[in-house]
PDB file of C-alpha atoms in Angstrom:
ATOM      1  CA  ASN A 276      60.566 -50.055 -36.281  1.00 67.00           C
ATOM      2  CA  ALA A 277      59.196 -46.402 -36.149  1.00 78.00           C
ATOM      3  CA  GLY A 278      62.291 -44.593 -38.171  1.00 93.00           C
ATOM      4  CA  VAL A 279      61.409 -40.999 -38.665  1.00 96.00           C
ATOM      5  CA  THR A 280      58.352 -39.716 -37.458  1.00 96.00           C
ATOM      6  CA  GLN A 281      56.896 -36.381 -38.390  1.00 97.00           C
ATOM      7  CA  THR A 282      53.976 -34.649 -36.642  1.00 96.00           C
ATOM      8  CA  PRO A 283      51.260 -33.129 -37.797  1.00 97.00           C
ATOM      9  CA  LYS A 284      50.664 -34.627 -41.130  1.00 96.00           C
ATOM     10  CA  PHE A 285      48.475 -31.864 -42.323  1.00 96.00           C
ATOM     11  CA  ARG A 286      47.882 -28.493 -41.184  1.00 96.00           C
ATOM     12  CA  ILE A 287      45.995 -25.199 -42.355  1.00 97.00           C
ATOM     13  CA  LEU A 288      47.651 -22.113 -40.922  1.00 96.00           C
ATOM     14  CA  LYS A 289      46.501 -18.220 -41.439  1.00 97.00           C
ATOM     15  CA  ILE A 290      48.990 -15.684 -42.656  1.00 97.00           C
ATOM     16  CA  GLY A 291      51.132 -14.697 -39.520  1.00 96.00           C
ATOM     17  CA  GLN A 292      50.507 -17.566 -37.508  1.00 97.00           C
ATOM     18  CA  SER A 293      53.457 -19.677 -36.025  1.00 96.00           C
ATOM     19  CA  MET A 294      53.493 -23.360 -35.654  1.00 96.00           C
ATOM     20  CA  THR A 295      56.265 -26.248 -35.173  1.00 97.00           C
ATOM     21  CA  LEU A 296      56.612 -29.250 -37.280  1.00 98.00           C
ATOM     22  CA  GLN A 297      58.123 -32.091 -35.178  1.00 98.00           C
ATOM     23  CA  CYS A 298      60.474 -34.587 -35.998  1.00 98.00           C
ATOM     24  CA  THR A 299      61.965 -37.697 -34.304  1.00 97.00           C
ATOM     25  CA  GLN A 300      63.913 -40.441 -35.187  1.00 97.00           C
ATOM     26  CA  ASP A 301      64.825 -43.826 -33.150  1.00 95.00           C
ATOM     27  CA  MET A 302      67.602 -44.766 -35.169  1.00 93.00           C
ATOM     28  CA  ASN A 303      70.211 -42.879 -33.161  1.00 92.00           C
ATOM     29  CA  HIS A 304      71.333 -41.014 -36.281  1.00 92.00           C
ATOM     30  CA  ASN A 305      73.488 -38.168 -35.986  1.00 91.00           C
ATOM     31  CA  TYR A 306      72.371 -36.121 -39.017  1.00 93.00           C
ATOM     32  CA  MET A 307      69.386 -34.501 -39.516  1.00 96.00           C
ATOM     33  CA  TYR A 308      67.820 -32.447 -42.043  1.00 97.00           C
ATOM     34  CA  TRP A 309      64.411 -30.511 -43.146  1.00 98.00           C
ATOM     35  CA  TYR A 310      63.268 -30.210 -46.644  1.00 98.00           C
ATOM     36  CA  ARG A 311      60.435 -28.291 -48.529  1.00 97.00           C
ATOM     37  CA  GLN A 312      59.135 -30.192 -51.566  1.00 96.00           C
ATOM     38  CA  ASP A 313      56.985 -27.700 -53.710  1.00 93.00           C
ATOM     39  CA  PRO A 314      54.188 -29.386 -56.306  1.00 84.00           C
ATOM     40  CA  GLY A 315      56.283 -31.456 -59.055  1.00 77.00           C
ATOM     41  CA  MET A 316      59.838 -30.409 -57.671  1.00 82.00           C
ATOM     42  CA  GLY A 317      62.579 -31.910 -56.102  1.00 87.00           C
ATOM     43  CA  LEU A 318      63.814 -31.308 -52.443  1.00 95.00           C
ATOM     44  CA  LYS A 319      65.075 -28.007 -51.092  1.00 96.00           C
ATOM     45  CA  LEU A 320      67.244 -28.072 -47.886  1.00 96.00           C
ATOM     46  CA  ILE A 321      66.154 -25.752 -45.173  1.00 97.00           C
ATOM     47  CA  TYR A 322      67.834 -26.525 -42.158  1.00 97.00           C
ATOM     48  CA  TYR A 323      70.326 -29.589 -41.151  1.00 95.00           C
ATOM     49  CA  SER A 324      72.230 -30.637 -37.955  1.00 95.00           C
ATOM     50  CA  VAL A 325      75.334 -32.758 -37.522  1.00 91.00           C
ATOM     51  CA  GLY A 326      74.747 -33.586 -33.925  1.00 91.00           C
ATOM     52  CA  ALA A 327      72.801 -32.314 -30.868  1.00 93.00           C
ATOM     53  CA  GLY A 328      73.516 -28.723 -30.244  1.00 94.00           C
ATOM     54  CA  ILE A 329      74.823 -28.087 -33.725  1.00 94.00           C
ATOM     55  CA  THR A 330      72.581 -26.365 -36.674  1.00 96.00           C
ATOM     56  CA  ASP A 331      73.302 -24.784 -39.922  1.00 95.00           C
ATOM     57  CA  LYS A 332      71.656 -23.354 -42.830  1.00 95.00           C
ATOM     58  CA  GLY A 333      70.580 -24.955 -45.986  1.00 94.00           C
ATOM     59  CA  GLU A 334      69.506 -23.760 -49.252  1.00 93.00           C
ATOM     60  CA  VAL A 335      66.379 -21.913 -48.332  1.00 95.00           C
ATOM     61  CA  PRO A 336      66.680 -20.992 -44.578  1.00 97.00           C
ATOM     62  CA  ASN A 337      64.567 -18.057 -44.314  1.00 96.00           C
ATOM     63  CA  GLY A 338      61.350 -17.763 -42.787  1.00 96.00           C
ATOM     64  CA  TYR A 339      62.605 -20.893 -40.413  1.00 97.00           C
ATOM     65  CA  ASN A 340      63.930 -21.831 -37.313  1.00 97.00           C
ATOM     66  CA  VAL A 341      65.521 -25.350 -35.905  1.00 97.00           C
ATOM     67  CA  SER A 342      66.891 -26.358 -32.868  1.00 96.00           C
ATOM     68  CA  ARG A 343      68.434 -29.752 -32.004  1.00 97.00           C
ATOM     69  CA  SER A 344      68.606 -30.388 -28.234  1.00 96.00           C
ATOM     70  CA  THR A 345      68.752 -34.030 -28.301  1.00 96.00           C
ATOM     71  CA  THR A 346      69.987 -36.873 -31.106  1.00 95.00           C
ATOM     72  CA  GLU A 347      66.311 -37.940 -31.395  1.00 96.00           C
ATOM     73  CA  ASP A 348      64.422 -34.381 -31.793  1.00 97.00           C
ATOM     74  CA  PHE A 349      64.979 -31.923 -34.618  1.00 98.00           C
ATOM     75  CA  PRO A 350      61.817 -29.345 -35.033  1.00 98.00           C
ATOM     76  CA  LEU A 351      61.198 -26.920 -37.444  1.00 98.00           C
ATOM     77  CA  ARG A 352      59.506 -23.523 -36.353  1.00 97.00           C
ATOM     78  CA  LEU A 353      57.783 -21.138 -38.687  1.00 96.00           C
ATOM     79  CA  GLU A 354      57.417 -17.929 -36.839  1.00 89.00           C
ATOM     80  CA  LEU A 355      55.078 -16.062 -39.333  1.00 94.00           C
ATOM     81  CA  ALA A 356      53.810 -18.057 -41.822  1.00 95.00           C
ATOM     82  CA  ALA A 357      53.289 -16.926 -45.670  1.00 96.00           C
ATOM     83  CA  PRO A 358      51.783 -18.114 -48.336  1.00 96.00           C
ATOM     84  CA  SER A 359      55.001 -18.836 -49.925  1.00 96.00           C
ATOM     85  CA  GLN A 360      55.683 -21.548 -47.234  1.00 97.00           C
ATOM     86  CA  THR A 361      52.691 -23.721 -48.444  1.00 97.00           C
ATOM     87  CA  SER A 362      54.601 -26.812 -49.199  1.00 97.00           C
ATOM     88  CA  VAL A 363      55.354 -30.371 -48.317  1.00 97.00           C
ATOM     89  CA  TYR A 364      57.662 -30.777 -45.587  1.00 98.00           C
ATOM     90  CA  PHE A 365      60.229 -33.757 -45.005  1.00 98.00           C
ATOM     91  CA  CYS A 366      62.473 -34.561 -42.399  1.00 98.00           C
ATOM     92  CA  ALA A 367      65.288 -36.941 -42.756  1.00 97.00           C
ATOM     93  CA  SER A 368      68.345 -38.315 -41.068  1.00 95.00           C
ATOM     94  CA  SER A 369      71.391 -40.085 -41.825  1.00 92.00           C
ATOM     95  CA  TYR A 370      73.990 -42.246 -40.136  1.00 88.00           C
ATOM     96  CA  GLY A 371      77.620 -41.547 -39.728  1.00 76.00           C
ATOM     97  CA  LEU A 372      80.173 -40.664 -36.957  1.00 65.00           C
ATOM     98  CA  ALA A 373      81.540 -36.982 -37.134  1.00 59.00           C
ATOM     99  CA  GLY A 374      82.841 -36.338 -40.533  1.00 62.00           C
ATOM    100  CA  THR A 375      81.876 -39.758 -42.260  1.00 70.00           C
ATOM    101  CA  ASN A 376      78.250 -38.942 -43.040  1.00 71.00           C
ATOM    102  CA  THR A 377      76.973 -41.965 -45.447  1.00 76.00           C
ATOM    103  CA  GLY A 378      74.685 -39.420 -47.230  1.00 82.00           C
ATOM    104  CA  GLU A 379      72.209 -42.292 -47.283  1.00 89.00           C
ATOM    105  CA  LEU A 380      68.870 -40.370 -46.049  1.00 93.00           C
ATOM    106  CA  PHE A 381      65.945 -41.998 -44.339  1.00 95.00           C
ATOM    107  CA  PHE A 382      62.868 -39.892 -44.647  1.00 96.00           C
ATOM    108  CA  GLY A 383      59.418 -39.407 -42.710  1.00 95.00           C
ATOM    109  CA  GLU A 384      56.080 -39.552 -44.454  1.00 94.00           C
ATOM    110  CA  GLY A 385      56.077 -35.583 -44.723  1.00 96.00           C
ATOM    111  CA  SER A 386      54.031 -32.796 -42.994  1.00 97.00           C
ATOM    112  CA  ARG A 387      51.623 -30.924 -45.781  1.00 97.00           C
ATOM    113  CA  LEU A 388      51.340 -27.266 -44.710  1.00 97.00           C
ATOM    114  CA  THR A 389      48.808 -24.835 -46.187  1.00 97.00           C
ATOM    115  CA  VAL A 390      49.005 -21.494 -45.395  1.00 97.00           C
ATOM    116  CA  LEU A 391      45.935 -19.237 -46.370  1.00 94.00           C
TER     117      LEU A 391
ATOM    118  CA  THR B 175      70.988 -21.772 -59.528  1.00 57.00           C
ATOM    119  CA  GLN B 176      70.531 -25.406 -59.496  1.00 65.00           C
ATOM    120  CA  LEU B 177      73.817 -27.137 -58.137  1.00 83.00           C
ATOM    121  CA  LEU B 178      72.249 -30.544 -59.379  1.00 92.00           C
ATOM    122  CA  GLU B 179      70.948 -30.621 -62.821  1.00 93.00           C
ATOM    123  CA  GLN B 180      68.530 -33.789 -63.623  1.00 96.00           C
ATOM    124  CA  SER B 181      67.387 -34.462 -67.090  1.00 95.00           C
ATOM    125  CA  PRO B 182      64.930 -34.964 -68.806  1.00 96.00           C
ATOM    126  CA  GLN B 183      62.215 -33.531 -66.395  1.00 95.00           C
ATOM    127  CA  PHE B 184      59.643 -35.663 -67.479  1.00 96.00           C
ATOM    128  CA  LEU B 185      59.744 -39.122 -69.488  1.00 96.00           C
ATOM    129  CA  SER B 186      56.834 -40.848 -70.664  1.00 96.00           C
ATOM    130  CA  ILE B 187      57.944 -44.302 -72.754  1.00 95.00           C
ATOM    131  CA  GLN B 188      56.053 -47.478 -73.502  1.00 96.00           C
ATOM    132  CA  GLU B 189      56.696 -50.635 -71.540  1.00 97.00           C
ATOM    133  CA  GLY B 190      59.775 -52.651 -72.498  1.00 97.00           C
ATOM    134  CA  GLU B 191      62.065 -49.592 -73.704  1.00 97.00           C
ATOM    135  CA  ASN B 192      65.239 -48.603 -72.101  1.00 97.00           C
ATOM    136  CA  LEU B 193      65.656 -45.317 -70.462  1.00 97.00           C
ATOM    137  CA  THR B 194      68.505 -43.302 -69.177  1.00 97.00           C
ATOM    138  CA  VAL B 195      68.245 -40.349 -66.614  1.00 98.00           C
ATOM    139  CA  TYR B 196      70.914 -38.057 -66.162  1.00 97.00           C
ATOM    140  CA  CYS B 197      72.553 -36.078 -63.078  1.00 97.00           C
ATOM    141  CA  ASN B 198      75.197 -33.282 -63.780  1.00 96.00           C
ATOM    142  CA  SER B 199      77.131 -30.814 -61.752  1.00 94.00           C
ATOM    143  CA  SER B 200      80.146 -28.729 -61.794  1.00 91.00           C
ATOM    144  CA  SER B 201      80.975 -29.410 -58.289  1.00 90.00           C
ATOM    145  CA  VAL B 202      82.227 -32.731 -56.952  1.00 91.00           C
ATOM    146  CA  PHE B 203      80.493 -34.943 -54.712  1.00 91.00           C
ATOM    147  CA  SER B 204      81.781 -37.503 -52.184  1.00 89.00           C
ATOM    148  CA  SER B 205      78.738 -39.469 -52.573  1.00 90.00           C
ATOM    149  CA  LEU B 206      75.722 -39.598 -54.518  1.00 93.00           C
ATOM    150  CA  GLN B 207      72.418 -41.209 -54.095  1.00 95.00           C
ATOM    151  CA  TRP B 208      69.668 -42.031 -56.197  1.00 97.00           C
ATOM    152  CA  TYR B 209      65.782 -42.134 -54.586  1.00 97.00           C
ATOM    153  CA  ARG B 210      62.484 -42.917 -55.838  1.00 96.00           C
ATOM    154  CA  GLN B 211      59.446 -41.143 -54.666  1.00 94.00           C
ATOM    155  CA  GLU B 212      55.749 -42.372 -55.020  1.00 91.00           C
ATOM    156  CA  PRO B 213      52.925 -39.706 -54.626  1.00 88.00           C
ATOM    157  CA  GLY B 214      52.075 -38.858 -50.723  1.00 88.00           C
ATOM    158  CA  GLU B 215      55.165 -40.442 -49.497  1.00 91.00           C
ATOM    159  CA  GLY B 216      58.893 -39.708 -48.611  1.00 93.00           C
ATOM    160  CA  PRO B 217      61.768 -40.614 -51.036  1.00 95.00           C
ATOM    161  CA  VAL B 218      62.960 -44.032 -50.644  1.00 95.00           C
ATOM    162  CA  LEU B 219      66.917 -44.500 -51.115  1.00 95.00           C
ATOM    163  CA  LEU B 220      67.930 -46.911 -54.116  1.00 96.00           C
ATOM    164  CA  VAL B 221      71.374 -46.592 -54.229  1.00 95.00           C
ATOM    165  CA  THR B 222      74.655 -45.161 -53.113  1.00 93.00           C
ATOM    166  CA  VAL B 223      77.907 -44.684 -54.903  1.00 93.00           C
ATOM    167  CA  VAL B 224      80.481 -43.353 -53.804  1.00 91.00           C
ATOM    168  CA  THR B 225      83.914 -44.133 -56.115  1.00 92.00           C
ATOM    169  CA  GLY B 226      84.504 -42.260 -59.241  1.00 94.00           C
ATOM    170  CA  GLY B 227      83.482 -44.785 -62.208  1.00 95.00           C
ATOM    171  CA  GLU B 228      81.403 -47.005 -59.581  1.00 95.00           C
ATOM    172  CA  VAL B 229      78.757 -49.093 -61.262  1.00 97.00           C
ATOM    173  CA  LYS B 230      76.244 -50.634 -59.635  1.00 97.00           C
ATOM    174  CA  LYS B 231      73.255 -52.699 -60.590  1.00 96.00           C
ATOM    175  CA  LEU B 232      69.738 -53.218 -58.913  1.00 95.00           C
ATOM    176  CA  LYS B 233      67.646 -55.754 -60.754  1.00 95.00           C
ATOM    177  CA  ARG B 234      66.915 -53.993 -63.966  1.00 97.00           C
ATOM    178  CA  LEU B 235      68.547 -50.463 -62.919  1.00 97.00           C
ATOM    179  CA  THR B 236      72.149 -49.673 -63.414  1.00 98.00           C
ATOM    180  CA  PHE B 237      73.548 -46.753 -61.842  1.00 97.00           C
ATOM    181  CA  GLN B 238      76.850 -44.991 -62.844  1.00 97.00           C
ATOM    182  CA  PHE B 239      79.089 -42.480 -61.079  1.00 96.00           C
ATOM    183  CA  GLY B 240      81.464 -40.443 -63.287  1.00 96.00           C
ATOM    184  CA  ASP B 241      85.133 -40.484 -63.225  1.00 95.00           C
ATOM    185  CA  ALA B 242      85.226 -37.093 -61.587  1.00 94.00           C
ATOM    186  CA  ARG B 243      82.627 -37.714 -59.200  1.00 93.00           C
ATOM    187  CA  LYS B 244      80.417 -34.714 -60.529  1.00 94.00           C
ATOM    188  CA  ASP B 245      77.816 -36.694 -62.570  1.00 95.00           C
ATOM    189  CA  SER B 246      75.899 -39.895 -62.386  1.00 97.00           C
ATOM    190  CA  SER B 247      73.282 -41.564 -64.531  1.00 97.00           C
ATOM    191  CA  LEU B 248      70.352 -44.000 -64.039  1.00 98.00           C
ATOM    192  CA  HIS B 249      69.413 -46.749 -66.717  1.00 98.00           C
ATOM    193  CA  ILE B 250      66.556 -48.784 -66.632  1.00 97.00           C
ATOM    194  CA  THR B 251      66.348 -51.733 -68.772  1.00 97.00           C
ATOM    195  CA  ALA B 252      62.798 -53.162 -70.365  1.00 97.00           C
ATOM    196  CA  ALA B 253      60.840 -50.897 -68.197  1.00 97.00           C
ATOM    197  CA  GLN B 254      57.840 -52.054 -66.365  1.00 96.00           C
ATOM    198  CA  PRO B 255      54.644 -49.786 -65.267  1.00 95.00           C
ATOM    199  CA  GLY B 256      55.938 -50.563 -61.943  1.00 94.00           C
ATOM    200  CA  ASP B 257      58.825 -48.228 -62.698  1.00 95.00           C
ATOM    201  CA  THR B 258      56.510 -45.142 -62.675  1.00 95.00           C
ATOM    202  CA  GLY B 259      57.604 -42.702 -60.253  1.00 94.00           C
ATOM    203  CA  LEU B 260      59.999 -39.552 -59.257  1.00 95.00           C
ATOM    204  CA  TYR B 261      63.322 -40.392 -59.549  1.00 97.00           C
ATOM    205  CA  LEU B 262      65.553 -37.848 -57.494  1.00 96.00           C
ATOM    206  CA  CYS B 263      69.173 -37.860 -57.359  1.00 96.00           C
ATOM    207  CA  ALA B 264      71.063 -36.218 -54.536  1.00 95.00           C
ATOM    208  CA  GLY B 265      74.554 -35.557 -53.624  1.00 92.00           C
ATOM    209  CA  ARG B 266      76.948 -34.926 -50.516  1.00 89.00           C
ATOM    210  CA  LEU B 267      79.305 -32.233 -51.536  1.00 82.00           C
ATOM    211  CA  ASN B 268      82.883 -32.797 -50.987  1.00 73.00           C
ATOM    212  CA  ARG B 269      83.882 -31.702 -47.415  1.00 73.00           C
ATOM    213  CA  ASP B 270      80.694 -30.892 -46.471  1.00 78.00           C
ATOM    214  CA  ASP B 271      77.515 -32.365 -44.658  1.00 86.00           C
ATOM    215  CA  LYS B 272      74.744 -30.720 -47.030  1.00 89.00           C
ATOM    216  CA  ILE B 273      72.617 -33.030 -48.924  1.00 92.00           C
ATOM    217  CA  ILE B 274      71.253 -31.418 -51.965  1.00 93.00           C
ATOM    218  CA  PHE B 275      68.703 -32.757 -54.648  1.00 95.00           C
ATOM    219  CA  GLY B 276      68.251 -32.313 -57.983  1.00 94.00           C
ATOM    220  CA  LYS B 277      64.531 -31.461 -59.473  1.00 93.00           C
ATOM    221  CA  GLY B 278      63.779 -34.882 -60.200  1.00 95.00           C
ATOM    222  CA  THR B 279      62.628 -36.934 -63.457  1.00 96.00           C
ATOM    223  CA  ARG B 280      58.797 -37.764 -63.445  1.00 95.00           C
ATOM    224  CA  LEU B 281      58.983 -41.127 -65.185  1.00 96.00           C
ATOM    225  CA  HIS B 282      55.773 -42.737 -66.530  1.00 96.00           C
ATOM    226  CA  ILE B 283      55.427 -46.340 -68.296  1.00 96.00           C
ATOM    227  CA  LEU B 284      52.587 -46.958 -70.338  1.00 94.00           C
ATOM    228  CA  PRO B 285      51.425 -50.366 -70.544  1.00 90.00           C
TER     229      PRO B 285
END
């Protein structure tokens, strides 16, 4: 049972570089989320998606982009990396039909990103 | 502005003591979850509460959802060193699919 899989687990970027964090889930969940967690803090919502083809901004979307072409995949793109984007990124998914999101999140193991 | 306020942020107590962690908001939530996170791992769901006034028990952990669905508490009875970790509350806002988190309570149980 893979659940939610994130790659890469670790990455070091230089300022101004771009990269994509991959997230895939095999539970056929409609809802997917990207969060960032700074040291000793809770999670901040970056973007979320309620289904294929639909994405929406969360609390801290600036500097990031997402797409949702399939139910399984929800990649997060950083276009011009900045030191402020150094963080641990978590992808999560939840079950629910339209309008009945359980809110119960299943998380990946996280991707630790450092921007130097 | 933090939509979900958790308190305390840090708590260090002796094994065997009881403790309560609070999660408060001025907004109404259609559901609220509690998670526990170990270092280097993603959060793991402990419980979901949906109905105002609902109480759920998970062994020594008791979770309560406020009557107005704006707040919740987590009570641990006779804390054990294995309870050490970061406890996070999260909620789905009414008629929304955003799921937001509190800052967490870092709990340390001393043997």
